[in-house]
CSV table of C-alpha atoms in Angstrom, one decimal:
chain,number,residue,atom,x,y,z
A,409,ASP,CA,158.5,72.4,111.3
A,410,ALA,CA,155.0,72.4,111.5
A,411,GLY,CA,154.6,72.8,115.3
A,412,VAL,CA,152.5,71.4,118.1
A,413,ILE,CA,150.1,68.9,116.3
A,414,GLN,CA,146.8,68.4,118.2
A,415,SER,CA,144.3,66.2,117.6
A,416,PRO,CA,140.8,66.2,117.5
A,417,ARG,CA,140.4,70.4,117.6
A,418,HIS,CA,136.7,69.3,119.2
A,419,GLU,CA,135.3,67.0,120.9
A,420,VAL,CA,131.5,66.3,122.2
A,421,THR,CA,131.3,63.3,124.2
A,422,GLU,CA,128.4,61.5,126.7
A,423,MET,CA,129.6,61.3,130.8
A,424,GLY,CA,131.2,58.5,131.0
A,425,GLN,CA,132.5,57.5,128.3
A,426,GLU,CA,136.2,57.7,127.2
A,427,VAL,CA,138.2,60.3,125.9
A,428,THR,CA,141.6,60.4,124.2
A,429,LEU,CA,143.6,63.2,123.1
A,430,ARG,CA,146.5,63.5,120.8
A,431,CYS,CA,149.5,65.2,120.9
A,432,LYS,CA,152.7,65.2,118.4
A,433,PRO,CA,155.2,67.7,119.5
A,434,ILE,CA,157.7,69.7,117.7
A,435,SER,CA,161.0,66.8,116.3
A,436,GLY,CA,163.4,66.8,118.5
A,437,HIS,CA,162.1,68.8,121.7
A,438,ASN,CA,162.6,66.8,124.4
A,439,SER,CA,159.8,68.1,127.1
A,440,LEU,CA,156.1,67.9,126.8
A,441,PHE,CA,153.3,69.0,129.2
A,442,TRP,CA,149.4,69.3,128.7
A,443,TYR,CA,148.0,71.9,130.2
A,444,ARG,CA,143.6,72.4,131.0
A,445,GLN,CA,142.7,75.8,130.0
A,446,THR,CA,139.5,76.9,132.4
A,447,MET,CA,138.0,80.5,133.5
A,448,MET,CA,138.9,80.1,137.4
A,449,ARG,CA,142.4,78.5,136.8
A,450,GLY,CA,143.8,79.9,133.7
A,451,LEU,CA,146.0,77.6,132.0
A,452,GLU,CA,146.6,74.6,134.5
A,453,LEU,CA,149.7,72.0,133.8
A,454,LEU,CA,148.3,68.7,134.4
A,455,ILE,CA,151.8,66.7,133.1
A,456,TYR,CA,154.5,67.3,132.2
A,457,PHE,CA,157.2,64.3,130.2
A,458,ASN,CA,161.0,64.8,130.1
A,459,ASN,CA,162.5,62.3,127.8
A,460,ASN,CA,159.3,60.5,127.4
A,461,VAL,CA,159.2,59.9,131.1
A,462,PRO,CA,156.6,61.5,133.1
A,463,ILE,CA,158.4,63.9,135.2
A,464,ASP,CA,155.5,65.8,137.4
A,465,ASP,CA,151.9,64.5,137.3
A,466,SER,CA,150.7,66.5,140.6
A,467,GLY,CA,148.6,68.8,138.7
A,468,MET,CA,146.4,65.2,137.3
A,469,PRO,CA,143.2,66.1,139.1
A,470,GLU,CA,142.2,63.2,139.3
A,471,ASP,CA,142.9,58.9,138.9
A,472,ARG,CA,140.3,59.3,135.6
A,473,PHE,CA,142.9,61.4,133.9
A,474,SER,CA,146.1,59.6,132.4
A,475,ALA,CA,148.7,60.7,130.3
A,476,LYS,CA,151.1,58.9,128.3
A,477,MET,CA,154.4,59.1,126.0
A,478,PRO,CA,155.4,56.2,124.2
A,479,ASN,CA,158.1,57.8,122.0
A,480,ALA,CA,159.0,61.2,121.3
A,481,SER,CA,157.1,62.0,119.2
A,482,PHE,CA,153.4,61.5,120.1
A,483,SER,CA,151.6,61.6,123.2
A,484,THR,CA,147.9,60.8,124.4
A,485,LEU,CA,145.5,62.9,127.6
A,486,LYS,CA,143.0,59.8,128.1
A,487,ILE,CA,140.2,60.9,130.3
A,488,GLN,CA,137.9,57.8,131.4
A,489,PRO,CA,135.1,58.0,132.3
A,490,SER,CA,135.0,61.4,131.5
A,491,GLU,CA,132.3,64.4,133.8
A,492,PRO,CA,130.8,67.5,132.2
A,493,ARG,CA,133.2,69.5,134.3
A,494,ASP,CA,136.4,68.0,132.3
A,495,SER,CA,134.9,70.5,129.7
A,496,ALA,CA,137.4,72.7,128.8
A,497,VAL,CA,140.2,73.4,126.3
A,498,TYR,CA,143.3,71.2,126.5
A,499,PHE,CA,146.7,71.9,124.9
A,500,CYS,CA,149.7,70.5,124.6
A,501,ALA,CA,153.2,72.4,124.4
A,502,SER,CA,156.9,70.9,123.5
A,503,SER,CA,159.9,72.9,124.2
A,504,LEU,CA,163.9,72.2,124.1
A,505,GLY,CA,165.1,71.4,127.7
A,506,GLY,CA,162.2,73.2,128.7
A,507,GLY,CA,162.3,75.4,132.0
A,508,ALA,CA,164.4,78.5,132.7
A,509,GLY,CA,166.0,79.8,129.4
A,510,THR,CA,163.8,78.0,127.1
A,511,GLU,CA,159.9,78.7,125.9
A,512,ALA,CA,157.5,76.1,125.0
A,513,PHE,CA,155.5,75.8,122.3
A,514,PHE,CA,151.8,75.3,121.8
A,515,GLY,CA,149.1,73.4,119.8
A,516,GLN,CA,146.0,74.6,118.7
A,517,GLY,CA,144.7,73.0,121.9
A,518,THR,CA,141.0,70.8,121.9
A,519,ARG,CA,137.6,71.7,123.1
A,520,LEU,CA,136.1,69.3,124.9
A,521,THR,CA,132.6,69.4,125.6
A,522,VAL,CA,131.5,66.6,128.0
A,523,VAL,CA,127.4,66.5,128.0
B,325,ASP,CA,147.6,77.1,146.0
B,326,GLN,CA,148.0,80.2,143.1
B,327,GLN,CA,151.7,80.6,142.4
B,328,VAL,CA,151.6,83.0,139.8
B,329,LYS,CA,148.4,85.5,139.6
B,330,GLN,CA,147.2,88.1,137.8
B,331,ASN,CA,145.3,90.0,139.5
B,332,SER,CA,143.1,92.2,137.0
B,333,PRO,CA,141.1,89.9,134.7
B,334,SER,CA,140.6,92.7,131.9
B,335,LEU,CA,141.8,96.2,130.2
B,336,SER,CA,140.9,98.4,128.0
B,337,VAL,CA,142.7,100.9,126.4
B,338,GLN,CA,143.0,103.7,123.8
B,339,GLU,CA,145.3,102.5,120.4
B,340,GLY,CA,148.5,104.8,120.8
B,341,ARG,CA,148.1,104.5,124.8
B,342,ILE,CA,150.7,102.7,126.8
B,343,SER,CA,149.1,99.1,128.1
B,344,ILE,CA,150.3,97.6,131.5
B,345,LEU,CA,149.9,94.1,132.3
B,346,ASN,CA,150.8,93.1,135.7
B,347,CYS,CA,151.3,89.8,136.6
B,348,ASP,CA,153.1,88.6,140.6
B,349,TYR,CA,154.4,85.4,142.0
B,350,THR,CA,155.5,83.9,144.9
B,351,ASN,CA,157.5,81.4,145.0
B,352,SER,CA,161.4,82.4,144.9
B,353,MET,CA,162.5,79.9,143.4
B,354,PHE,CA,161.5,81.3,140.0
B,355,ASP,CA,164.0,82.7,137.8
B,356,TYR,CA,162.8,82.6,134.5
B,357,PHE,CA,159.7,84.7,133.3
B,358,LEU,CA,157.7,84.8,130.0
B,359,TRP,CA,154.7,86.6,128.2
B,360,TYR,CA,152.4,84.5,126.1
B,361,LYS,CA,149.6,86.0,123.9
B,362,LYS,CA,146.5,84.3,122.7
B,363,TYR,CA,144.3,84.5,120.5
B,364,PRO,CA,140.3,83.3,120.8
B,365,ALA,CA,140.5,79.6,118.7
B,366,GLU,CA,144.3,79.4,118.5
B,367,GLY,CA,147.2,78.2,121.3
B,368,PRO,CA,149.2,80.8,123.4
B,369,THR,CA,152.2,81.8,121.3
B,370,PHE,CA,155.7,82.9,123.1
B,371,LEU,CA,156.2,86.8,123.3
B,372,ILE,CA,158.8,88.0,125.4
B,373,SER,CA,160.8,86.8,128.5
B,374,ILE,CA,162.9,88.3,131.1
B,375,SER,CA,165.7,86.3,133.2
B,376,SER,CA,166.0,86.9,137.0
B,377,ILE,CA,169.7,88.6,136.1
B,378,LYS,CA,168.1,91.0,134.4
B,379,ASP,CA,164.8,94.0,135.3
B,380,LYS,CA,164.3,94.5,132.1
B,381,ASN,CA,164.0,93.1,128.4
B,382,GLU,CA,162.5,95.0,125.9
B,383,ASP,CA,161.9,93.9,122.0
B,384,GLY,CA,160.1,96.5,119.8
B,385,ARG,CA,156.6,98.1,121.8
B,386,PHE,CA,157.0,95.2,124.2
B,387,THR,CA,159.1,95.5,127.6
B,388,VAL,CA,159.2,93.1,130.4
B,389,PHE,CA,160.2,94.0,134.0
B,390,LEU,CA,160.9,92.3,136.8
B,391,ASN,CA,161.1,93.3,140.3
B,392,LYS,CA,162.6,90.3,142.0
B,393,SER,CA,162.1,92.0,146.0
B,394,ALA,CA,158.6,92.8,145.8
B,395,LYS,CA,157.8,89.2,143.1
B,396,HIS,CA,156.1,91.5,140.6
B,397,LEU,CA,156.5,91.6,136.9
B,398,SER,CA,155.2,93.9,134.4
B,399,LEU,CA,154.5,94.0,130.8
B,400,HIS,CA,154.5,97.4,128.7
B,401,ILE,CA,153.0,97.9,125.5
B,402,VAL,CA,153.5,100.9,123.8
B,403,PRO,CA,152.2,102.3,121.4
B,404,SER,CA,148.8,99.4,121.7
B,405,GLN,CA,147.4,98.4,119.1
B,406,PRO,CA,144.1,96.9,117.9
B,407,GLY,CA,146.0,93.5,116.8
B,408,ASP,CA,147.8,93.8,120.5
B,409,SER,CA,143.6,93.0,121.7
B,410,ALA,CA,144.3,88.8,123.0
B,411,VAL,CA,144.9,87.5,126.2
B,412,TYR,CA,148.2,87.7,127.9
B,413,PHE,CA,149.1,85.0,130.0
B,414,CYS,CA,152.6,85.4,132.6
B,415,ALA,CA,154.1,82.5,133.1
B,416,ALA,CA,156.8,82.1,135.4
B,417,SER,CA,159.7,78.8,135.6
B,418,ASP,CA,162.8,77.8,137.5
B,419,SER,CA,165.9,76.3,136.6
B,420,GLY,CA,165.1,72.7,139.0
B,421,THR,CA,162.4,71.7,136.8
B,422,TYR,CA,161.3,71.6,133.3
B,423,LYS,CA,157.8,73.0,133.9
B,424,TYR,CA,155.9,76.1,133.8
B,425,ILE,CA,153.1,77.7,136.0
B,426,PHE,CA,150.8,80.4,134.3
B,427,GLY,CA,148.5,83.0,135.8
B,428,THR,CA,145.1,83.6,134.9
B,429,GLY,CA,145.5,85.9,131.7
B,430,THR,CA,144.2,89.3,131.3
B,431,ARG,CA,142.0,90.0,128.5
B,432,LEU,CA,143.6,93.5,126.6
B,433,LYS,CA,141.2,95.0,124.6
B,434,VAL,CA,143.0,98.1,122.4
B,435,LEU,CA,139.9,100.4,120.9
B,436,ALA,CA,140.7,101.6,117.6
C-alpha cells in the first residue's frame, strides 16, 4: 500500500482565495483525521471521520473551514476564504478502528502558505 | 485547553547517552498512549505505544513508561543515535472515542 496520500504537497495562495486540500487514506482504514501543525499548538486535531461520517469537528477553527468525506477513499479540507493565519502544515491520517489499541498513519502533509 | 503537554520544546543529548522525553496529560479517561517521530518535510511516523493496563513497554532501544497516578509518560531512547534527531510527539486516546490528541512536540538533537 502507498500509505496516506495528500495533495498538493505545497500550496501558495492569496488571501481571500479558496483552498482545497485532498487526502486518500489507506485502503481498508475506516477512521480519517485532519490535523494542523503549528509551533504554538503542535498537532491540532481539526476533525475526524469514522466510516465516512464526521464524528467530531470541534477542532475546526471557524466556519471558513469545512471537510467532507464522500466515500471511503477520499476526503477534502476546504478553507474559504483563506487568511494568512491559516498558513501551516496540514496532515491527514487514517487508522483501522481508531482510538485505543490502534495507531494512526500520517500522510506527508500539505504546506499551505496564504499571502 | 491542552490535554496533552510536552513542556520541553527541545533537548540535546550526546550520542550513546540516554534521551528522556516527557509528556503529561490531564484527562483521566485516556487509556492508550503513543509516541510518534517526525522528520522535516515528512509526516509523523508511529514509534511505540502503551496501554493503561501496563506501566512499561519496550521495543529495542525505545522504552515508554507510564505513571497513571501522576498522569505522566516518558520515552527513553538508549543508546541515542544521530539518526534519532527529530521532533517527538506524544499522543493519547480513550476507548470511548476514535481520536488521538497530540502534544506540542519535543525537538531532540543527538550530537555526534
